[in-house]
Amino acid sequence: MARSSQTAAETSESHRGRPIIYRAEGLTKIYGEGDNAVHALRGVDFEIAEGEMLVLLGPSGSGKSTLVNILGGLDHASAGKVWFYDRDITLFDDAALTEYRRQNVGFVFQFYNLVASLTARENVSLITEISDAPMDPVEALALVGLDHRLDHFPAQLSGGEQQRVAIARAIAKRPKVLLCDEPTGALDSLTGTRVLAALDQVNRELGTTTFIITHNAVIAGMADEVMLFGDGRISGSRHNATRVPPMELSW
Amino acid sequence: MRRFRSTLTVKLFRDLWRLRAQSVAIALVIAAGVGTVVMAAGLIRSLEATRADYYDRYRFADVFAPLVRAPEAVMAQVRRIPGVAAADSRVTAYATLDVAHVAEPVSARVHSVPPAGGSALNRLVLRSGRFPEPGSPRDVVASEPFAKAARLRLGDPIKAVIYGKQIGLRLVGTVLSPEYVYALAPGQIVPDNERYGILWMDREPLAAALDRKQAFNDLIVRTTPGTVPEDVARRLDVLLASYGGVGAYTRKQQISDRFISSEIDQLRTMALVLPPVFLLVAAFLLNIVLARLVDTEREVIGLLKAFGFRNFSIMSHYVQLALLLSLGGFALGIVLGIWLGRALAGVYQHFYTFPFLTFRAGLDVHLIAAASTLVPVMLGAATAAWRSARLTPAEAMRPPAPPDYAGRLTGNLARALGPDEPSRIILRGLLRRPVRSGLSVLGLAAALALYIATESAPASIERMIGLGFGGANRSDLVVTFAEPRDANALHELERIPGVLAVQPFRATEARFRAGHRTMREGLSGVEAGGGLERVIDIEGNALPPPRMGALVSGRMAQTLGVGRGDVIEVRVTEGEQPQLSLPVVGVLDSPFGASATLDRAALNRLMREGDVLSGAYLAVDARQLPRIRARLKESPMVAGISSSASALRSIRATIQENIGTMTLFYGGLAVLVVAGVVYNGARISLSEQARDLASLRVLGFRRREVSFILLGEQALLVVLSLPLGMLGGIALWRYLSSRFNSDLFTIPFVIDTRVLGQGVLVVAVAAVGTAFLINRRVDRLDLVRALKTRE
């Protein structure tokens, strides 16, 4: 559960008895200095329970990508703390962040970022080879409905298919958390809902905590929790009692 | 339009700044090529110009005709021969000198001083002192290199034995002569200025010593322009036959000139073979850099075209960029070439005694260098510029289609070969661009080949020396008599305390003829069964000296156009000048010399002279060497002693000086080429794969895992280039060593495996060093940007 709460630090167990995967306190990110300083995050606090499906909603520049970059270990916070379980990742150096990403984080990008010279299966193997207890690549691709396109190169796949390969690649190592930055941003509505369905299925079946960044409010319906971003702050949050199946979403 | 163009110019310089590291790498490779061109072409020009100028100013003869004795009146007939512009008679003798600071007897050639006045031929350049007083029996001038090496000062006495007569001489001046730019004693392959000197004295006393008053034994001719010197030589042969003419020869056959020509030929070979390697590599590097630039700028190109820029302006933009990129390399190459040319001119000045030798790279040399830069630049820029022109605005503004790797070769071959995904990324990357990958391999292989070929020279020359001094000649001393002696002389040598073994030899000069082809060379009689001097071939196998007929050198066989079974006519140019008919029993590829060899007893018999020797090889007790030398120096019959050790030393020193510089230079250039290819290759890969590599970093790949993908490609190219480079180097050295052979020596083809190993090491170190530079950029990959941008 996500809360903008002053008491977040006091608890380590969220509602429904699930452990807290992320806890942030006064998380701040400032780019530049002096008059040119841009406050991307202005002191954000929250707690997130394991296995949640979260949608981060907000306009460009509202701070949602900055937050995900810090959670994903791609960027350093200017101030504040972020705990991943009981480890403060703001204290990690670059090598430790690499190991953290390698073991725990799966990424899905807006433009898929598949390696063009590898087939679908190989793009997934690329990651399973560096993981401790990965899924079989075929199994991961089957999960996103692409077990019939194993030996196709990215150039032979549609955008939606490429994004589903990217999801298979992200989840094949059984990450604790899946970070998706505008995963449907480059896709049409129908293809986009298929990709979201894949994410929904992964979240339900594997229990992977999933963050979806989007500026598309329709997508918020499929989340457990919705965090609204504005001007570097969490401007609000809401809990969906029931998650709308992605195939019913349309924009 | 004006404004547009000036904005493009701004872009030009910004691009140049952005590409500065790659520009430097390309510029260095271009500089290497241009430097070699300027150095070699400049030296060729300088040597040719200096030689022509020197010969002209000091009226160097075109035809030389040694003879036994002719009255001065014959000169009138000589001057009437068509094509003769000027002719001088002179007196020439061999002499043995006793010089204070030289332990061994010194061999010398003594000429009569050219007559005073500007019309004399082979005039001398006075370097110090004065010319001999007319009529003075003692005044003598010496060649400057000899005077220096023998530490002779003006006024020093020199004891000479000429034609068996003791003559006391006094040094009054030092000179240089166009006839002795390269002063080589008979039978030697490098100049030994300490033990071989050239002297000039007044004609009168020299003629008196030789019993040739009012007569001459040497004749030099300058021909009129347009005359074929060989025609004059032929007419002189006819005229001088009854005066003991031993065969006129032209400047082309004159030993000193022949050496300068062969040096120029070597430079020309270098200039033709080596710079193209660098310049083609530079063209390739320019091409990949520009092609990548056009790829990344396709949207800009589309935009410019949409705004109405013509194809021509856009193409010329990239061509200008290529020109500017290479300008620095061109300038650097000119400076490098001039510096190197000057350094080598200094080395030449040491070996070839010109009164002046300035390295001049004239306008023509600069134009050649400019042309040889421009060609590869245009070659490199052409396809990239053409690609920019072919893009339509609409197409250019769309992102490029993702590269298709589905081809059977790239897909399946890489799957079969690559053990894991990162290696498949590398393999497919290479296979998808076979031309670029192939050219990279060729460029790297060329660098290795260059290194191996240039570094193989010392091993081959060492082998040549080994064959000469361990295989053929195993003696400690070689004693040459002033004139042929009988067997008593041999016994005299045997009786000297400390002499362990002696082996006689018979050597004479002769004129060889087969059909209409002739040449003057040595005819050598080797003792059968002797252990100190043997006949060996280039493989090091000892052969018995033939009793019927002669073994001829490969060079002689080639010049005369003869082979086994042919008969050559030989006219000995000594004593009674007997005529011999010698069947060729074999062609001998021997490291030294271009002579004909047969059994000494057989030669004695053919010359109807009994048991006669020209000298002997000695094995001596090393502890007694100084005493033996002193004893030999006193002996009136000994004209020269050479020690194998000192000959070896002087050959090695010459080689060190000459080849050491070049080896270092070309080794450095090989490093440059490797660094240039690897650096540009990795930079381009990095630019093409930056987003992929950053994505992999985001997905949890460690730095070294990403470096593996980036640099593995270059490493694979380097590994692939190694066998090719080794084969290429071996082939290149085979070619170069065959081109470097001269009349006096044949360079055996030797490849030292250590050189191969060193070459591989040099390439590997250059590649790893360059990779290290590039690898720092992996740390700077922008991970966040990778998430947001499409390629």
Coordinates of N, CA, C and O in Angstrom, one line a residue, chain A residues 65 69 74 94 98-99 101-102 107 109 111 113-119 122 125-127 129-130 153 155-156 169 173 181, chain B residues 402-403 405-406 415 420-422 424-425 428 691-692 695-703 705 783-784 786-790:
Chain A
S65 N 9.3 9.8 -13.2 CA 10.5 9.1 -13.8 C 11.7 9.2 -12.8 O 12.4 8.2 -12.7
N69 N 13.7 6.1 -11.4 CA 15.2 6.0 -11.6 C 15.9 5.7 -10.3 O 16.9 5.0 -10.3
L74 N 19.3 3.7 -10.8 CA 20.0 4.3 -11.9 C 20.5 5.7 -11.6 O 21.3 6.3 -12.3
D94 N 28.2 2.7 -7.2 CA 27.8 2.3 -8.5 C 27.8 0.7 -8.6 O 26.9 0.1 -9.2
T98 N 24.7 -1.7 -9.3 CA 24.7 -2.7 -10.4 C 24.2 -4.1 -9.9 O 23.3 -4.7 -10.5
E99 N 24.8 -4.5 -8.8 CA 24.4 -5.8 -8.2 C 22.9 -5.8 -7.8 O 22.2 -6.8 -8.0
R101 N 20.5 -4.0 -9.1 CA 19.7 -4.1 -10.3 C 19.7 -5.5 -10.8 O 18.6 -6.1 -11.2
R102 N 20.9 -6.1 -10.8 CA 21.1 -7.4 -11.4 C 20.2 -8.4 -10.7 O 19.6 -9.3 -11.3
F107 N 13.4 -4.1 -15.7 CA 13.0 -2.9 -16.4 C 12.3 -3.1 -17.7 O 12.7 -4.0 -18.5
F109 N 11.2 -0.7 -21.0 CA 11.4 0.7 -21.5 C 10.3 1.1 -22.4 O 9.7 0.2 -23.1
F111 N 10.8 2.3 -25.4 CA 11.2 1.9 -26.7 C 11.8 0.5 -26.8 O 12.6 0.2 -27.6
N113 N 14.1 -1.3 -26.2 CA 15.5 -1.5 -26.0 C 15.9 -3.0 -26.1 O 16.7 -3.5 -25.3
L114 N 15.4 -3.7 -27.1 CA 15.9 -5.1 -27.3 C 17.2 -5.0 -28.1 O 17.5 -4.0 -28.8
V115 N 18.0 -6.0 -27.9 CA 19.2 -6.1 -28.7 C 18.9 -6.6 -30.1 O 18.4 -7.7 -30.2
A116 N 19.1 -5.8 -31.1 CA 18.6 -6.1 -32.4 C 19.3 -7.3 -33.0 O 18.7 -8.0 -33.9
S117 N 20.5 -7.6 -32.5 CA 21.2 -8.8 -33.1 C 20.9 -10.1 -32.4 O 21.5 -11.1 -32.7
L118 N 19.9 -10.1 -31.5 CA 19.6 -11.3 -30.8 C 18.1 -11.6 -31.0 O 17.3 -10.7 -31.1
T119 N 17.8 -12.9 -31.1 CA 16.4 -13.3 -31.3 C 15.6 -13.1 -30.0 O 16.2 -12.8 -29.0
E122 N 16.9 -15.3 -27.4 CA 18.3 -14.9 -27.0 C 18.3 -13.6 -26.2 O 19.1 -13.4 -25.3
S125 N 17.5 -14.9 -22.9 CA 18.6 -15.7 -22.3 C 19.7 -14.8 -21.8 O 20.5 -15.1 -20.9
L126 N 19.9 -13.7 -22.6 CA 20.9 -12.7 -22.2 C 20.9 -12.4 -20.7 O 21.9 -12.3 -20.0
I127 N 19.6 -12.2 -20.2 CA 19.4 -11.9 -18.8 C 19.4 -13.1 -17.9 O 20.0 -13.1 -16.8
E129 N 21.1 -15.7 -18.2 CA 22.5 -16.2 -18.0 C 23.2 -15.5 -16.9 O 24.2 -16.0 -16.3
I130 N 22.8 -14.3 -16.5 CA 23.5 -13.6 -15.4 C 22.6 -13.6 -14.1 O 22.9 -12.9 -13.2
F153 N 13.9 -12.3 -34.9 CA 14.7 -11.1 -34.5 C 13.8 -9.9 -34.3 O 12.7 -9.9 -34.9
A155 N 13.6 -7.1 -35.6 CA 13.1 -6.5 -36.8 C 12.0 -7.2 -37.4 O 11.2 -6.7 -38.2
Q156 N 11.8 -8.5 -37.0 CA 10.7 -9.3 -37.5 C 9.5 -9.3 -36.7 O 8.5 -10.0 -36.9
R169 N 11.8 -10.6 -20.9 CA 13.2 -10.4 -20.6 C 13.4 -9.9 -19.1 O 14.2 -10.3 -18.4
K173 N 14.2 -13.3 -14.8 CA 15.2 -13.5 -13.7 C 14.4 -13.5 -12.4 O 15.1 -13.5 -11.3
D181 N 8.6 2.1 -17.5 CA 8.5 3.6 -17.8 C 7.8 3.7 -19.1 O 8.4 3.5 -20.2
Chain B
P402 N 14.9 -0.9 -38.0 CA 15.9 -1.6 -37.2 C 16.7 -2.6 -38.1 O 16.2 -3.2 -39.0
P403 N 18.0 -2.7 -37.8 CA 18.8 -3.6 -38.6 C 18.3 -5.0 -38.5 O 17.9 -5.5 -37.5
Y405 N 18.8 -8.8 -38.6 CA 19.9 -9.8 -38.4 C 19.4 -11.2 -38.8 O 20.0 -12.2 -38.4
A406 N 18.3 -11.3 -39.6 CA 17.6 -12.6 -39.8 C 18.3 -13.4 -40.9 O 18.0 -14.5 -41.1
R415 N 24.7 -18.4 -34.2 CA 24.1 -19.3 -33.2 C 25.0 -20.5 -32.9 O 25.2 -20.9 -31.8
D420 N 27.4 -18.0 -26.0 CA 26.4 -17.3 -25.2 C 25.9 -16.1 -25.9 O 26.4 -15.8 -27.0
E421 N 24.9 -15.4 -25.3 CA 24.4 -14.3 -26.0 C 25.3 -13.1 -26.3 O 25.4 -12.6 -27.4
P422 N 26.1 -12.7 -25.3 CA 27.1 -11.6 -25.6 C 28.0 -12.0 -26.8 O 28.3 -11.1 -27.6
R424 N 27.2 -13.9 -29.2 CA 26.4 -13.8 -30.5 C 26.2 -12.4 -30.9 O 26.2 -12.1 -32.1
I425 N 26.1 -11.5 -29.9 CA 25.9 -10.0 -30.3 C 27.2 -9.6 -31.0 O 27.1 -9.0 -32.1
R428 N 27.3 -11.5 -34.6 CA 26.3 -11.0 -35.6 C 26.7 -9.5 -36.0 O 26.5 -9.2 -37.1
R691 N 23.2 2.7 -27.0 CA 21.9 2.5 -26.3 C 21.8 1.1 -25.8 O 21.3 0.8 -24.7
D692 N 22.2 0.1 -26.7 CA 22.2 -1.3 -26.3 C 23.0 -1.5 -25.0 O 22.6 -2.2 -24.1
S695 N 21.4 0.0 -22.0 CA 20.3 -0.9 -21.6 C 20.8 -2.1 -20.8 O 20.2 -2.4 -19.8
L696 N 21.8 -2.7 -21.3 CA 22.4 -3.8 -20.6 C 22.8 -3.5 -19.2 O 22.6 -4.2 -18.2
R697 N 23.4 -2.3 -19.1 CA 23.9 -1.8 -17.8 C 22.7 -1.6 -16.9 O 22.7 -2.0 -15.7
V698 N 21.6 -1.1 -17.4 CA 20.4 -0.9 -16.6 C 19.8 -2.2 -16.2 O 19.4 -2.4 -15.1
L699 N 19.9 -3.2 -17.1 CA 19.4 -4.5 -16.8 C 20.3 -5.3 -15.8 O 20.0 -6.5 -15.5
G700 N 21.3 -4.7 -15.4 CA 22.1 -5.3 -14.3 C 23.5 -5.9 -14.8 O 24.2 -6.6 -14.1
F701 N 23.8 -5.7 -16.1 CA 25.2 -6.1 -16.5 C 26.2 -5.3 -15.9 O 26.1 -4.1 -15.7
R702 N 27.3 -6.0 -15.5 CA 28.4 -5.3 -14.9 C 29.2 -4.6 -15.9 O 29.1 -4.9 -17.1
R703 N 30.1 -3.6 -15.5 CA 30.9 -2.9 -16.5 C 31.7 -3.8 -17.4 O 31.8 -3.6 -18.6
E705 N 31.2 -6.8 -18.2 CA 30.4 -7.6 -19.1 C 30.0 -6.8 -20.3 O 30.0 -7.3 -21.4
L783 N 22.8 6.0 -18.4 CA 21.8 4.9 -18.3 C 20.4 5.5 -18.4 O 19.5 4.9 -18.9
V784 N 20.2 6.7 -17.8 CA 18.8 7.2 -17.8 C 18.3 7.5 -19.2 O 17.2 7.3 -19.5
A786 N 19.1 6.1 -21.8 CA 18.9 4.9 -22.6 C 17.4 4.5 -22.5 O 16.8 3.9 -23.4
L787 N 16.8 4.8 -21.3 CA 15.4 4.4 -21.1 C 14.5 5.2 -21.9 O 13.4 4.8 -22.2
K788 N 14.9 6.4 -22.3 CA 13.9 7.4 -22.8 C 14.0 7.5 -24.4 O 13.1 7.9 -25.0
T789 N 15.2 7.3 -24.9 CA 15.4 7.7 -26.3 C 15.3 6.4 -27.2 O 15.6 5.3 -26.8
R790 N 14.9 6.7 -28.4 CA 15.0 5.6 -29.4 C 16.2 6.0 -30.2 O 16.6 7.1 -30.3

